[in-house]
Structure formats: structure tokens, C-alpha cells
PDB file of C-alpha atoms and ligand atoms in Angstrom:
ATOM      1  CA  MET E   1       7.099 -25.383  -9.835  1.00  0.00           C
ATOM      2  CA  ILE E   2       5.931 -23.477  -6.767  1.00  0.00           C
ATOM      3  CA  LYS E   3       2.444 -24.260  -5.498  1.00  0.00           C
ATOM      4  CA  GLU E   4      -0.107 -21.623  -4.589  1.00  0.00           C
ATOM      5  CA  ALA E   5      -0.013 -22.475  -0.866  1.00  0.00           C
ATOM      6  CA  GLU E   6       3.780 -22.244  -0.801  1.00  0.00           C
ATOM      7  CA  VAL E   7       3.693 -18.826  -2.464  1.00  0.00           C
ATOM      8  CA  GLU E   8       1.095 -17.639   0.017  1.00  0.00           C
ATOM      9  CA  LYS E   9       3.154 -18.797   2.997  1.00  0.00           C
ATOM     10  CA  ARG E  10       6.312 -17.106   1.747  1.00  0.00           C
ATOM     11  CA  ILE E  11       4.474 -13.844   1.050  1.00  0.00           C
ATOM     12  CA  SER E  12       3.136 -13.806   4.616  1.00  0.00           C
ATOM     13  CA  GLU E  13       6.724 -14.075   5.852  1.00  0.00           C
ATOM     14  CA  LEU E  14       7.838 -11.198   3.635  1.00  0.00           C
ATOM     15  CA  ALA E  15       4.911  -9.052   4.815  1.00  0.00           C
ATOM     16  CA  ASP E  16       5.836  -9.790   8.438  1.00  0.00           C
ATOM     17  CA  GLN E  17       9.372  -8.574   7.761  1.00  0.00           C
ATOM     18  CA  ILE E  18       8.062  -5.393   6.138  1.00  0.00           C
ATOM     19  CA  ASN E  19       5.611  -4.799   9.006  1.00  0.00           C
ATOM     20  CA  ASN E  20       8.502  -5.110  11.445  1.00  0.00           C
ATOM     21  CA  ASP E  21      10.999  -3.043   9.484  1.00  0.00           C
ATOM     22  CA  PHE E  22       8.636  -0.091   9.074  1.00  0.00           C
ATOM     23  CA  LYS E  23       6.678  -0.272  12.327  1.00  0.00           C
ATOM     24  CA  GLY E  24       4.785   2.982  12.922  1.00  0.00           C
ATOM     25  CA  GLU E  25       5.716   4.348   9.506  1.00  0.00           C
ATOM     26  CA  LYS E  26       4.127   4.774   6.124  1.00  0.00           C
ATOM     27  CA  VAL E  27       5.210   2.800   3.061  1.00  0.00           C
ATOM     28  CA  LEU E  28       4.659   3.416  -0.632  1.00  0.00           C
ATOM     29  CA  LEU E  29       4.478   0.212  -2.625  1.00  0.00           C
ATOM     30  CA  ILE E  30       5.466   0.840  -6.227  1.00  0.00           C
ATOM     31  CA  GLY E  31       4.716  -2.123  -8.471  1.00  0.00           C
ATOM     32  CA  VAL E  32       6.443  -2.551 -11.805  1.00  0.00           C
ATOM     33  CA  LEU E  33       3.844  -3.356 -14.461  1.00  0.00           C
ATOM     34  CA  LYS E  34       2.656  -5.707 -15.518  1.00  0.00           C
ATOM     35  CA  GLY E  35       4.359  -8.716 -13.965  1.00  0.00           C
ATOM     36  CA  SER E  36       4.178  -7.589 -10.335  1.00  0.00           C
ATOM     37  CA  PHE E  37       0.413  -7.128 -10.120  1.00  0.00           C
ATOM     38  CA  MET E  38      -0.432 -10.419  -8.418  1.00  0.00           C
ATOM     39  CA  PHE E  39       2.547 -10.439  -6.051  1.00  0.00           C
ATOM     40  CA  LEU E  40       1.858  -6.827  -5.097  1.00  0.00           C
ATOM     41  CA  SER E  41      -1.796  -7.524  -4.459  1.00  0.00           C
ATOM     42  CA  ASP E  42      -1.133 -10.517  -2.191  1.00  0.00           C
ATOM     43  CA  LEU E  43       1.701  -8.739  -0.380  1.00  0.00           C
ATOM     44  CA  ALA E  44      -0.321  -5.550   0.152  1.00  0.00           C
ATOM     45  CA  LYS E  45      -3.187  -7.497   1.740  1.00  0.00           C
ATOM     46  CA  LYS E  46      -0.835  -8.697   4.462  1.00  0.00           C
ATOM     47  CA  ILE E  47       0.822  -5.361   5.176  1.00  0.00           C
ATOM     48  CA  THR E  48      -0.698  -3.759   8.261  1.00  0.00           C
ATOM     49  CA  LEU E  49       1.114  -0.404   7.938  1.00  0.00           C
ATOM     50  CA  ASP E  50      -0.157   2.866   6.580  1.00  0.00           C
ATOM     51  CA  THR E  51       0.218   1.943   2.892  1.00  0.00           C
ATOM     52  CA  GLU E  52      -0.157   3.572  -0.515  1.00  0.00           C
ATOM     53  CA  VAL E  53      -0.037   1.685  -3.809  1.00  0.00           C
ATOM     54  CA  TYR E  54       1.381   2.947  -7.110  1.00  0.00           C
ATOM     55  CA  PHE E  55       2.516   1.439 -10.375  1.00  0.00           C
ATOM     56  CA  ILE E  56       5.210   2.271 -12.864  1.00  0.00           C
ATOM     57  CA  GLU E  57       6.050   0.707 -16.166  1.00  0.00           C
ATOM     58  CA  ALA E  58       9.665   0.380 -17.221  1.00  0.00           C
ATOM     59  CA  LEU E  59      10.868  -0.711 -20.611  1.00  0.00           C
ATOM     60  CA  SER E  60      14.341  -1.873 -21.243  1.00  0.00           C
ATOM     61  CA  TYR E  61      15.356  -1.656 -24.839  1.00  0.00           C
ATOM     62  CA  GLY E  62      17.074  -4.559 -26.506  1.00  0.00           C
ATOM     63  CA  ASP E  63      16.578  -7.189 -29.164  1.00  0.00           C
ATOM     64  CA  GLY E  64      13.796  -8.969 -27.333  1.00  0.00           C
ATOM     65  CA  THR E  65      15.824 -11.592 -25.541  1.00  0.00           C
ATOM     66  CA  SER E  66      18.598  -9.487 -24.063  1.00  0.00           C
ATOM     67  CA  THR E  67      18.497  -6.012 -22.615  1.00  0.00           C
ATOM     68  CA  SER E  68      20.703  -3.236 -23.939  1.00  0.00           C
ATOM     69  CA  GLY E  69      20.826  -1.469 -20.594  1.00  0.00           C
ATOM     70  CA  VAL E  70      18.791   1.506 -21.788  1.00  0.00           C
ATOM     71  CA  VAL E  71      15.825   1.687 -19.441  1.00  0.00           C
ATOM     72  CA  LYS E  72      12.956   4.117 -19.748  1.00  0.00           C
ATOM     73  CA  ILE E  73      10.059   4.733 -17.361  1.00  0.00           C
ATOM     74  CA  THR E  74       7.075   4.609 -19.732  1.00  0.00           C
ATOM     75  CA  LYS E  75       4.415   5.047 -17.062  1.00  0.00           C
ATOM     76  CA  ASP E  76       5.297   7.078 -14.015  1.00  0.00           C
ATOM     77  CA  ILE E  77       3.725   7.912 -10.657  1.00  0.00           C
ATOM     78  CA  ASP E  78       2.024  11.256 -10.155  1.00  0.00           C
ATOM     79  CA  ARG E  79       3.257  11.844  -6.622  1.00  0.00           C
ATOM     80  CA  ASP E  80       6.324  13.362  -5.032  1.00  0.00           C
ATOM     81  CA  ILE E  81       8.199  10.639  -3.123  1.00  0.00           C
ATOM     82  CA  LYS E  82      10.659  12.864  -1.297  1.00  0.00           C
ATOM     83  CA  ASP E  83      11.284  11.628   2.282  1.00  0.00           C
ATOM     84  CA  GLU E  84       8.967   8.626   1.851  1.00  0.00           C
ATOM     85  CA  ASN E  85       9.658   4.928   2.437  1.00  0.00           C
ATOM     86  CA  VAL E  86       9.458   3.307  -0.961  1.00  0.00           C
ATOM     87  CA  ILE E  87       9.300  -0.417  -1.620  1.00  0.00           C
ATOM     88  CA  ILE E  88       9.616  -1.269  -5.277  1.00  0.00           C
ATOM     89  CA  VAL E  89       7.726  -4.453  -6.050  1.00  0.00           C
ATOM     90  CA  GLU E  90       8.916  -6.570  -8.974  1.00  0.00           C
ATOM     91  CA  ASP E  91       8.004  -9.987 -10.352  1.00  0.00           C
ATOM     92  CA  ILE E  92      11.487 -11.314 -11.128  1.00  0.00           C
ATOM     93  CA  ILE E  93      15.077 -10.100 -11.147  1.00  0.00           C
ATOM     94  CA  ASP E  94      16.857 -11.653 -14.095  1.00  0.00           C
ATOM     95  CA  THR E  95      19.950  -9.795 -15.335  1.00  0.00           C
ATOM     96  CA  GLY E  96      19.130  -7.035 -12.858  1.00  0.00           C
ATOM     97  CA  ILE E  97      19.610  -4.339 -15.502  1.00  0.00           C
ATOM     98  CA  THR E  98      16.022  -3.060 -15.463  1.00  0.00           C
ATOM     99  CA  MET E  99      15.800  -2.898 -11.689  1.00  0.00           C
ATOM    100  CA  SER E 100      19.174  -1.288 -11.111  1.00  0.00           C
ATOM    101  CA  LYS E 101      18.126   1.596 -13.376  1.00  0.00           C
ATOM    102  CA  VAL E 102      14.667   1.877 -11.803  1.00  0.00           C
ATOM    103  CA  MET E 103      16.219   1.952  -8.301  1.00  0.00           C
ATOM    104  CA  GLU E 104      18.648   4.645  -9.451  1.00  0.00           C
ATOM    105  CA  ILE E 105      15.811   6.813 -10.789  1.00  0.00           C
ATOM    106  CA  ILE E 106      13.691   6.412  -7.630  1.00  0.00           C
ATOM    107  CA  LYS E 107      16.638   7.089  -5.308  1.00  0.00           C
ATOM    108  CA  PHE E 108      17.463  10.232  -7.265  1.00  0.00           C
ATOM    109  CA  ARG E 109      14.019  11.610  -6.358  1.00  0.00           C
ATOM    110  CA  GLY E 110      14.964  11.828  -2.700  1.00  0.00           C
ATOM    111  CA  ALA E 111      13.002   9.021  -1.051  1.00  0.00           C
ATOM    112  CA  LYS E 112      13.967   8.380   2.568  1.00  0.00           C
ATOM    113  CA  THR E 113      14.424   4.662   1.970  1.00  0.00           C
ATOM    114  CA  VAL E 114      14.241   2.665  -1.239  1.00  0.00           C
ATOM    115  CA  ARG E 115      13.894  -1.088  -0.812  1.00  0.00           C
ATOM    116  CA  LEU E 116      13.235  -3.877  -3.245  1.00  0.00           C
ATOM    117  CA  ALA E 117      10.742  -6.715  -2.960  1.00  0.00           C
ATOM    118  CA  SER E 118      10.865  -9.327  -5.706  1.00  0.00           C
ATOM    119  CA  CYS E 119       8.801 -12.467  -5.937  1.00  0.00           C
ATOM    120  CA  LEU E 120      11.547 -14.323  -7.818  1.00  0.00           C
ATOM    121  CA  SER E 121      15.234 -14.092  -8.617  1.00  0.00           C
ATOM    122  CA  LYS E 122      17.432 -15.916 -11.132  1.00  0.00           C
ATOM    123  CA  PRO E 123      20.880 -15.340  -9.592  1.00  0.00           C
ATOM    124  CA  SER E 124      22.717 -17.302 -12.292  1.00  0.00           C
ATOM    125  CA  ARG E 125      21.637 -14.716 -14.885  1.00  0.00           C
ATOM    126  CA  ARG E 126      22.777 -11.622 -13.015  1.00  0.00           C
ATOM    127  CA  ARG E 127      24.822  -9.041 -14.917  1.00  0.00           C
ATOM    128  CA  VAL E 128      24.659  -6.217 -12.397  1.00  0.00           C
ATOM    129  CA  GLU E 129      24.753  -6.666  -8.660  1.00  0.00           C
ATOM    130  CA  ILE E 130      21.488  -5.944  -6.926  1.00  0.00           C
ATOM    131  CA  ASP E 131      20.339  -6.261  -3.306  1.00  0.00           C
ATOM    132  CA  ILE E 132      16.883  -7.766  -2.911  1.00  0.00           C
ATOM    133  CA  ASP E 133      15.583  -6.798   0.543  1.00  0.00           C
ATOM    134  CA  TYR E 134      12.495  -9.007   0.409  1.00  0.00           C
ATOM    135  CA  LEU E 135      12.860 -12.027  -1.870  1.00  0.00           C
ATOM    136  CA  GLY E 136      10.242 -14.714  -2.375  1.00  0.00           C
ATOM    137  CA  PHE E 137      12.166 -17.514  -4.088  1.00  0.00           C
ATOM    138  CA  GLU E 138      15.362 -18.156  -6.015  1.00  0.00           C
ATOM    139  CA  VAL E 139      14.781 -20.056  -9.252  1.00  0.00           C
ATOM    140  CA  GLU E 140      16.960 -21.760 -11.840  1.00  0.00           C
ATOM    141  CA  ASP E 141      17.561 -20.324 -15.266  1.00  0.00           C
ATOM    142  CA  LYS E 142      14.290 -21.460 -16.833  1.00  0.00           C
ATOM    143  CA  PHE E 143      11.494 -19.454 -18.381  1.00  0.00           C
ATOM    144  CA  ILE E 144       8.965 -18.875 -15.623  1.00  0.00           C
ATOM    145  CA  VAL E 145       5.269 -18.102 -16.084  1.00  0.00           C
ATOM    146  CA  GLY E 146       2.253 -17.607 -13.870  1.00  0.00           C
ATOM    147  CA  TYR E 147       1.551 -15.498 -10.826  1.00  0.00           C
ATOM    148  CA  GLY E 148       1.852 -12.356 -12.935  1.00  0.00           C
ATOM    149  CA  LEU E 149       4.652 -13.541 -15.222  1.00  0.00           C
ATOM    150  CA  ASP E 150       3.893 -14.037 -18.877  1.00  0.00           C
ATOM    151  CA  CYS E 151       5.045 -15.678 -22.050  1.00  0.00           C
ATOM    152  CA  ALA E 152       3.840 -13.413 -24.887  1.00  0.00           C
ATOM    153  CA  GLN E 153       1.171 -12.022 -22.508  1.00  0.00           C
ATOM    154  CA  LYS E 154      -0.245 -15.448 -21.637  1.00  0.00           C
ATOM    155  CA  TYR E 155      -0.380 -17.269 -18.281  1.00  0.00           C
ATOM    156  CA  ARG E 156      -0.223 -14.176 -16.044  1.00  0.00           C
ATOM    157  CA  ASN E 157      -3.450 -15.263 -14.363  1.00  0.00           C
ATOM    158  CA  LEU E 158      -2.184 -18.650 -13.129  1.00  0.00           C
ATOM    159  CA  PRO E 159      -2.310 -18.702  -9.316  1.00  0.00           C
ATOM    160  CA  TYR E 160       0.947 -20.708  -9.076  1.00  0.00           C
ATOM    161  CA  ILE E 161       4.476 -20.363 -10.480  1.00  0.00           C
ATOM    162  CA  GLY E 162       5.252 -22.632 -13.404  1.00  0.00           C
ATOM    163  CA  VAL E 163       7.785 -23.411 -16.114  1.00  0.00           C
ATOM    164  CA  ILE E 164       7.107 -23.743 -19.820  1.00  0.00           C
ATOM    165  CA  GLU E 165       8.008 -27.253 -20.956  1.00  0.00           C
ATOM    166  CA  GLU E 166      10.105 -27.504 -24.116  1.00  0.00           C
TER     167      GLU E 166
HETATM  168  P1  LIG K 201      16.199  -7.881 -16.193  1.00  0.00           P
HETATM  169  O1  LIG K 201      16.397  -8.228 -14.730  1.00  0.00           O
HETATM  170  O2  LIG K 201      16.531  -6.483 -16.548  1.00  0.00           O
HETATM  171  O3  LIG K 201      16.908  -8.859 -17.073  1.00  0.00           O
HETATM  172  O4  LIG K 201      14.672  -8.013 -16.592  1.00  0.00           O
HETATM  173  C1  LIG K 201      13.738  -8.530 -15.762  1.00  0.00           C
HETATM  174  C2  LIG K 201      12.389  -8.493 -16.447  1.00  0.00           C
HETATM  175  O5  LIG K 201      12.336  -9.447 -17.532  1.00  0.00           O
HETATM  176  C3  LIG K 201      11.340  -8.928 -15.452  1.00  0.00           C
HETATM  177  O6  LIG K 201      10.745  -7.826 -14.833  1.00  0.00           O
HETATM  178  C4  LIG K 201      10.373  -9.707 -16.301  1.00  0.00           C
HETATM  179  O7  LIG K 201       9.376  -8.848 -16.796  1.00  0.00           O
HETATM  180  C5  LIG K 201      11.181 -10.251 -17.446  1.00  0.00           C
HETATM  181  N1  LIG K 201      11.566 -11.662 -17.195  1.00  0.00           N
HETATM  182  C6  LIG K 201      12.799 -12.119 -16.857  1.00  0.00           C
HETATM  183  N2  LIG K 201      12.806 -13.458 -16.710  1.00  0.00           N
HETATM  184  C7  LIG K 201      11.535 -13.868 -16.934  1.00  0.00           C
HETATM  185  C8  LIG K 201      10.897 -15.172 -16.903  1.00  0.00           C
HETATM  186  O8  LIG K 201      11.496 -16.226 -16.634  1.00  0.00           O
HETATM  187  N3  LIG K 201       9.570 -15.178 -17.186  1.00  0.00           N
HETATM  188  C9  LIG K 201       8.859 -14.047 -17.486  1.00  0.00           C
HETATM  189  N4  LIG K 201       9.419 -12.828 -17.525  1.00  0.00           N
HETATM  190  C10 LIG K 201      10.745 -12.727 -17.249  1.00  0.00           C
HETATM  191 MG1  LIG K 202       8.967  -6.892 -15.234  1.00  0.00          MG
END
């Protein structure tokens, strides 16, 4: 659906924006496992700021296809983020429920700025409003795989963004 070269070009643009927005400052990239690993890695390579990289894992409890809204951080960072510039890096914002809770938790810890970078967004699925500061691409309501995103843990390694055919 989105070719490797197109993804690369868009990520360079996002990195330029980040480099401009935080000129002369330090940023903490916090990737949400596992889906964000490839996006984070490509984005980080193009960020020229003083940068640190962390990962968290967040689980949102539900029946498998829909989230209940109960979100738990199951792997956390081991660093105080008070007064830091945090950019949370996510693979895709779907209903927005997971990310709105994660943002709430990170903000509560006293970061100076908390911004969101997401490779993809499915706006038609949104259930809670969420501002994406650095967005790669908007996609339709289809099940996306590749570039970090999985279907039952498969296809994360694909270098492009694809759709599972019915
Ligand atoms: P939500 O925004 O709380 O609904 O949940 C978003 C999470 O669900 C993302 O971080 C992904 O891990 C997963 N997800 C949502 N849509 C897709 C998709 O199309 N393909 C793969 N994973 C998805
Ligand atoms: Mg995820």
C-alpha cells in the first residue's frame, strides 16, 4: 500500500520537523513496543538532536478485537522524565484509546513537553480525540501489516506497509 521509498521520504520530513521544533534541545524518544520498532529506528537515524531512546510496552485489555479502555504499562522506562522533551513513537493510532492513556501517564510524570509521532493513523476508527504532532500517513479502515505492524506476530519485518487481502 505504501512503498518503502515513500515511507522513507515521509520519515525524513517528520525528522526535519522534529529537528526544527527542538533545535538546541534534547529529546527522549519513547517507542511503544513492539509495533513502533522499525519506524522509531528509521526516524531516530534522521534526528540530529541530542537524543535518547527508550521503549515501553502498553497493553489495553479487551476481547481481542476491541479495547475496553483499561490500559496498563507492562514494560516501563527506568529513567525520570521530569522536565524532559518526550516524543512518544507509535506504529498506528486506531481508536486512540491506548495512546490517550499512555500520554496521560507520561504527562503525569512531569515531562516538559509530550508529543506524539505515529507512523499511521486510521481517523475513521477514532473513539477518543488525539492530537498527532508528527504523522506519517492516514490510512483507511483496513488491517495493516508490515513496517513493524503485525498480524498474529507475522509480517513485522516487511520493509513496506501492506494490507492483508481477504
Ligand atoms: P488503539 O488506538 O487503542 O485502538 O490501539 C492501537 C494499537 O492497536 C496499535 O498500537 C496497534 O498495535 C494495534 N493496531 C491497530 N490497528 C492495527 C492494524 O491495522 N494493524 C496492526 N495493528 C493494529
Ligand atoms: Mg501498538
